PDB file of C-alpha atoms in Angstrom:
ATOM      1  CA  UNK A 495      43.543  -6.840 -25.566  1.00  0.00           C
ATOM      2  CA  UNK A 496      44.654  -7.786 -21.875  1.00  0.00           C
ATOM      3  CA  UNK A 497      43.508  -4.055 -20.953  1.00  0.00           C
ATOM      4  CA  UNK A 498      40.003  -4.277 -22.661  1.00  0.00           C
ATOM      5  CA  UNK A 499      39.678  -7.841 -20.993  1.00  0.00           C
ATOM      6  CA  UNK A 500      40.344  -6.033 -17.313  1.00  0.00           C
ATOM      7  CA  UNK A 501      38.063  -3.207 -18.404  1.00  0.00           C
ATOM      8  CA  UNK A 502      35.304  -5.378 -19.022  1.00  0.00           C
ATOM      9  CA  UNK A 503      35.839  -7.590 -16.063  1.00  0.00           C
ATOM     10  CA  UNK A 504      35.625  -4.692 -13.790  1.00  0.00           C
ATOM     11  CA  UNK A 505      32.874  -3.428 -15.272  1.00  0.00           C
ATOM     12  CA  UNK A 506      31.177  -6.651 -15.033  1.00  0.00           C
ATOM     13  CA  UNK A 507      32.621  -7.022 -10.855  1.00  0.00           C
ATOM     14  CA  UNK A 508      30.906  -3.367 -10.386  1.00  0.00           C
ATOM     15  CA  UNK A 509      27.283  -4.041 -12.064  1.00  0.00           C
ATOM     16  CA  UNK A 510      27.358  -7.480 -10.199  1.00  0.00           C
ATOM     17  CA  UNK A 511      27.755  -5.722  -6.472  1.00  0.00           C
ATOM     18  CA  UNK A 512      25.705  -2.537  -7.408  1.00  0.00           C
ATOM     19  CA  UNK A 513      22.955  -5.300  -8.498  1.00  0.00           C
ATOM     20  CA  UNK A 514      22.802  -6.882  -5.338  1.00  0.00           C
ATOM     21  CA  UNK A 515      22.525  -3.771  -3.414  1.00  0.00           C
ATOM     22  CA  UNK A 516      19.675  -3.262  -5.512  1.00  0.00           C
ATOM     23  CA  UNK A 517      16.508  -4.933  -3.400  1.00  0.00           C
ATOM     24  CA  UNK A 518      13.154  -3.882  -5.174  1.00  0.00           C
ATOM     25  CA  UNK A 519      10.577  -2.900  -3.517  1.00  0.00           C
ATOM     26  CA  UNK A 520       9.452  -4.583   0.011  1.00  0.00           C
ATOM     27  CA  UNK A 521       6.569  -4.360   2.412  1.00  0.00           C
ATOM     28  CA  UNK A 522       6.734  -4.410   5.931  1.00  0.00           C
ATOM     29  CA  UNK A 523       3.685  -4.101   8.079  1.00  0.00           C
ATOM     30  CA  UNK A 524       3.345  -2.183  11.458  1.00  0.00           C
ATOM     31  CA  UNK A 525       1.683  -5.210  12.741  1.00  0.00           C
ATOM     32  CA  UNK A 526       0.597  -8.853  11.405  1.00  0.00           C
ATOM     33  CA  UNK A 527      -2.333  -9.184  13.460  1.00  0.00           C
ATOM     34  CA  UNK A 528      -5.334  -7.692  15.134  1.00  0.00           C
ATOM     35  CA  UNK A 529      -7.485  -9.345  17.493  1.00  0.00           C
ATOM     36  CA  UNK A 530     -11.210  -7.998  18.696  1.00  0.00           C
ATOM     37  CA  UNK A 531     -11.784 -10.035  21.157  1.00  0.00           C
ATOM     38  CA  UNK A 532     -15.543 -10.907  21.689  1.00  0.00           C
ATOM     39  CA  UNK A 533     -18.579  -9.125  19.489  1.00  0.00           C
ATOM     40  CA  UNK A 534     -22.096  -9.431  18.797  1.00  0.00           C
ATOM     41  CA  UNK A 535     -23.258 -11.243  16.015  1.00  0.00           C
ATOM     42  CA  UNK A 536     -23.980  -8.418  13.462  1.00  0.00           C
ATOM     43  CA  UNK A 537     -21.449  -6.245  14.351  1.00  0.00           C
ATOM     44  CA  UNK A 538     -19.122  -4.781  12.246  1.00  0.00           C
ATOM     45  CA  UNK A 539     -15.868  -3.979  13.213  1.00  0.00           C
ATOM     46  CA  UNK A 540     -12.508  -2.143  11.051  1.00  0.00           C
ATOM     47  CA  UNK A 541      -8.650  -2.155  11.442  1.00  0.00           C
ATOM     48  CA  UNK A 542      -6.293  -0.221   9.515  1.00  0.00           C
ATOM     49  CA  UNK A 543      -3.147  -2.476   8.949  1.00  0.00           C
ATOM     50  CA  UNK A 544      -0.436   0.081   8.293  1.00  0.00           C
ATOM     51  CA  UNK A 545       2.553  -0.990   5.869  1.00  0.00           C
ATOM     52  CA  UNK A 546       6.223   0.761   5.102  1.00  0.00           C
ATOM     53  CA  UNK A 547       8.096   0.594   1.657  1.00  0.00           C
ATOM     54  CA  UNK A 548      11.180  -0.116   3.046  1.00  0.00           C
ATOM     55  CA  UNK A 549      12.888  -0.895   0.003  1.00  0.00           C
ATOM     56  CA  UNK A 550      14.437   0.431  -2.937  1.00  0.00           C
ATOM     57  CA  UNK A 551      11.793   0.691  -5.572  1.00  0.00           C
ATOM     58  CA  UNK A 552       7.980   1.792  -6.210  1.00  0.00           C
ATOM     59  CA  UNK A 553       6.045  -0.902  -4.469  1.00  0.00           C
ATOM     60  CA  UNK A 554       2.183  -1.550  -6.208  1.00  0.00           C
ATOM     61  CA  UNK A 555      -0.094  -3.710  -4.630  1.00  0.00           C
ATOM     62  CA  UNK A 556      -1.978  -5.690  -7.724  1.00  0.00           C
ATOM     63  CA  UNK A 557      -4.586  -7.813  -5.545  1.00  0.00           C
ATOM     64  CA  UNK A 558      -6.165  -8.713  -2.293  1.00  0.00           C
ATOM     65  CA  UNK A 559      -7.576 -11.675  -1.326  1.00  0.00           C
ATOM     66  CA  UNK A 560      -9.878 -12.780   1.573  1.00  0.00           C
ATOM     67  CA  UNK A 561     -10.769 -16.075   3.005  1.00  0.00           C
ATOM     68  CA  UNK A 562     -14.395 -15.131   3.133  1.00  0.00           C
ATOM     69  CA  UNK A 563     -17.059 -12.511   1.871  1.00  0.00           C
ATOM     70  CA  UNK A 564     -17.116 -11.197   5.343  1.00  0.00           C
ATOM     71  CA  UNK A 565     -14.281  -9.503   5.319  1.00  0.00           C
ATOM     72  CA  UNK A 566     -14.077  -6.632   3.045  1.00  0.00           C
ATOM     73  CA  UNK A 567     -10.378  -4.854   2.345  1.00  0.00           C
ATOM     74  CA  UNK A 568      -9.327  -1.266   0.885  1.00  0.00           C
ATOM     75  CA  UNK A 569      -5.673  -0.516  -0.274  1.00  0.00           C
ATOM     76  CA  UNK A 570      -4.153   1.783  -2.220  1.00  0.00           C
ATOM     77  CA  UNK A 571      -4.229   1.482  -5.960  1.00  0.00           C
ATOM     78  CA  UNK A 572      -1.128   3.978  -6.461  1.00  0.00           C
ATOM     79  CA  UNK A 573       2.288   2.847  -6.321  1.00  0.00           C
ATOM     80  CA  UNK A 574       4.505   3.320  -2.701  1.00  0.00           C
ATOM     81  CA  UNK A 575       7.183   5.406  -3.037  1.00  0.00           C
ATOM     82  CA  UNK A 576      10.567   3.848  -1.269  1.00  0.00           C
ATOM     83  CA  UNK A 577      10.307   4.989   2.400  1.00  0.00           C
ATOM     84  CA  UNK A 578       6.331   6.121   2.218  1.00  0.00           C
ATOM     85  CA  UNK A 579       4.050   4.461   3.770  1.00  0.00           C
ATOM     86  CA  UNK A 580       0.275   2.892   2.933  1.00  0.00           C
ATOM     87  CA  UNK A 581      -2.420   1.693   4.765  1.00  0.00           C
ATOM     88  CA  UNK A 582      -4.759  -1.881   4.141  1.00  0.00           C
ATOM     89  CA  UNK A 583      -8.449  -1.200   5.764  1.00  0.00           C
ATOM     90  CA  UNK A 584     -10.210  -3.859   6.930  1.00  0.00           C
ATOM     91  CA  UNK A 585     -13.931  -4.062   7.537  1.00  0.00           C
ATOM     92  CA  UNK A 586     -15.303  -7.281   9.297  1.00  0.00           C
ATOM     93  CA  UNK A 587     -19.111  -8.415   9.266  1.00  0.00           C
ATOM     94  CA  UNK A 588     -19.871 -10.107  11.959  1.00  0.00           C
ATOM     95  CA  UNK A 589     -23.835 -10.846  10.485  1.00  0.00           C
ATOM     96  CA  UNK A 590     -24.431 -14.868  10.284  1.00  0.00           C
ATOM     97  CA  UNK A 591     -21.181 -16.073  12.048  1.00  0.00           C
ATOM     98  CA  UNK A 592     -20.537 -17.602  15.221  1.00  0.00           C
ATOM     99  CA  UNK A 593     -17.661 -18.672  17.475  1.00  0.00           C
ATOM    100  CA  UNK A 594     -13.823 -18.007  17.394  1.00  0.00           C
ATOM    101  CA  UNK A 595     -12.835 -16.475  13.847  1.00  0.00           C
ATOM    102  CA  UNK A 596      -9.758 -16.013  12.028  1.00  0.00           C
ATOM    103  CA  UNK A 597     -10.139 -14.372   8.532  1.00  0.00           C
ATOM    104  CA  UNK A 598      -6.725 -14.162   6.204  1.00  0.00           C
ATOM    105  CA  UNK A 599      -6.041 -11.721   4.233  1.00  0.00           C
ATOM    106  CA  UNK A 600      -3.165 -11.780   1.274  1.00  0.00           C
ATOM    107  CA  UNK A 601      -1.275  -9.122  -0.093  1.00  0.00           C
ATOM    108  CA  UNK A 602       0.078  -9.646  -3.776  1.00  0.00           C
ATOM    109  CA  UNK A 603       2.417  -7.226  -4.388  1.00  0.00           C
ATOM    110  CA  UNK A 604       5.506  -6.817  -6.472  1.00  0.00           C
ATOM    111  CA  UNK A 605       7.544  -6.891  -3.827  1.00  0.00           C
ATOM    112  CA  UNK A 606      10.556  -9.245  -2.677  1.00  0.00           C
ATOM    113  CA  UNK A 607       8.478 -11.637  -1.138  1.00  0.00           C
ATOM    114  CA  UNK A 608       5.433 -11.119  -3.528  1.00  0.00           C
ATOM    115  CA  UNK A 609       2.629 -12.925  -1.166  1.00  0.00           C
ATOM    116  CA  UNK A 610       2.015 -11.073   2.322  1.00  0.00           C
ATOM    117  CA  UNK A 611      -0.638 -12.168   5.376  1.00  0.00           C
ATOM    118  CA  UNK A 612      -2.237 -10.020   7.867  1.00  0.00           C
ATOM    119  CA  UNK A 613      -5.309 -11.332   9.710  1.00  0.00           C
ATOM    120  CA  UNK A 614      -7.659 -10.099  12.304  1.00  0.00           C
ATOM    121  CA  UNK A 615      -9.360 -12.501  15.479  1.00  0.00           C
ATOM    122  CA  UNK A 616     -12.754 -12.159  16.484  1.00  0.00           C
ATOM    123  CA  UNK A 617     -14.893 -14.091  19.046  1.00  0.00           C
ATOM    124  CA  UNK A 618     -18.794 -13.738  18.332  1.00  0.00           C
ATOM    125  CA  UNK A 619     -21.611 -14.302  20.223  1.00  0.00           C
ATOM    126  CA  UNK A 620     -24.678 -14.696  19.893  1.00  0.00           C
ATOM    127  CA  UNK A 621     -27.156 -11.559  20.044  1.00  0.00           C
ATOM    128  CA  UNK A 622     -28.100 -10.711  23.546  1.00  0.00           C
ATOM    129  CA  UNK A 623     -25.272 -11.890  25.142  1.00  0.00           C
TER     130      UNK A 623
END
């Protein structure tokens, strides 16, 4: 009985540690942020925000949200292999916007931390400028 009660208590002590080596899946982009500097209303401009698996499991990105219909994103629909790497493109429409903006753009994933943010900066002026 004593043995079986060790046995199981060192089973237990090893699927506890191997458990917590065990991360999941987890995103890590390149860069959070990409700025434009100053357009002209109407223009469109892209970004390719590049991301790393950099965990331990297949990481699949469900959804992507933007803050506005300007801002159009493409990302892969096929899970990330541990150590691969994806890429989130970005297309921004500059057409009826003025001034300093700063569109968001979230990454739900199943991932560690499930709800990522990369966003882009762009200035517009007006036409003619």
């Amino acid at each position: 009985m004593k043995k079986t009660l060790l046995f199981m208590v060192a089973v237990l002590m090893a699927f506890t540690v191997y458990s917590q080596d065990q991360k999941g899946p987890v995103i890590e982009f390149q860069e959070k942020e990409k700025d434009f500097g100053s357009i002209t209303q109407g223009d469109k401009v892209e970004h390719v925000f590049t991301f790393k698996n950099t965990g331990d499991g297949p990481l699949k990105i469900q959804n992507v949200a933007v803050t506005c219909g300007c801002t159009a994103p493409n990302w892969p629909k096929e899970a990330i292999a541990p150590g691969a790497t994806g890429e989130l493109k970005v297309v921004y429409n500059s057409a009826g916007k003025m001034g300093t903006q700063n569109p968001i753009i979230r990454i739900y994933s199943n991932a560690s931390e499930p709800i990522e943010k990369v966003s882009l900066k762009v200035n517009v002026l007006p036409k003619g400028q």
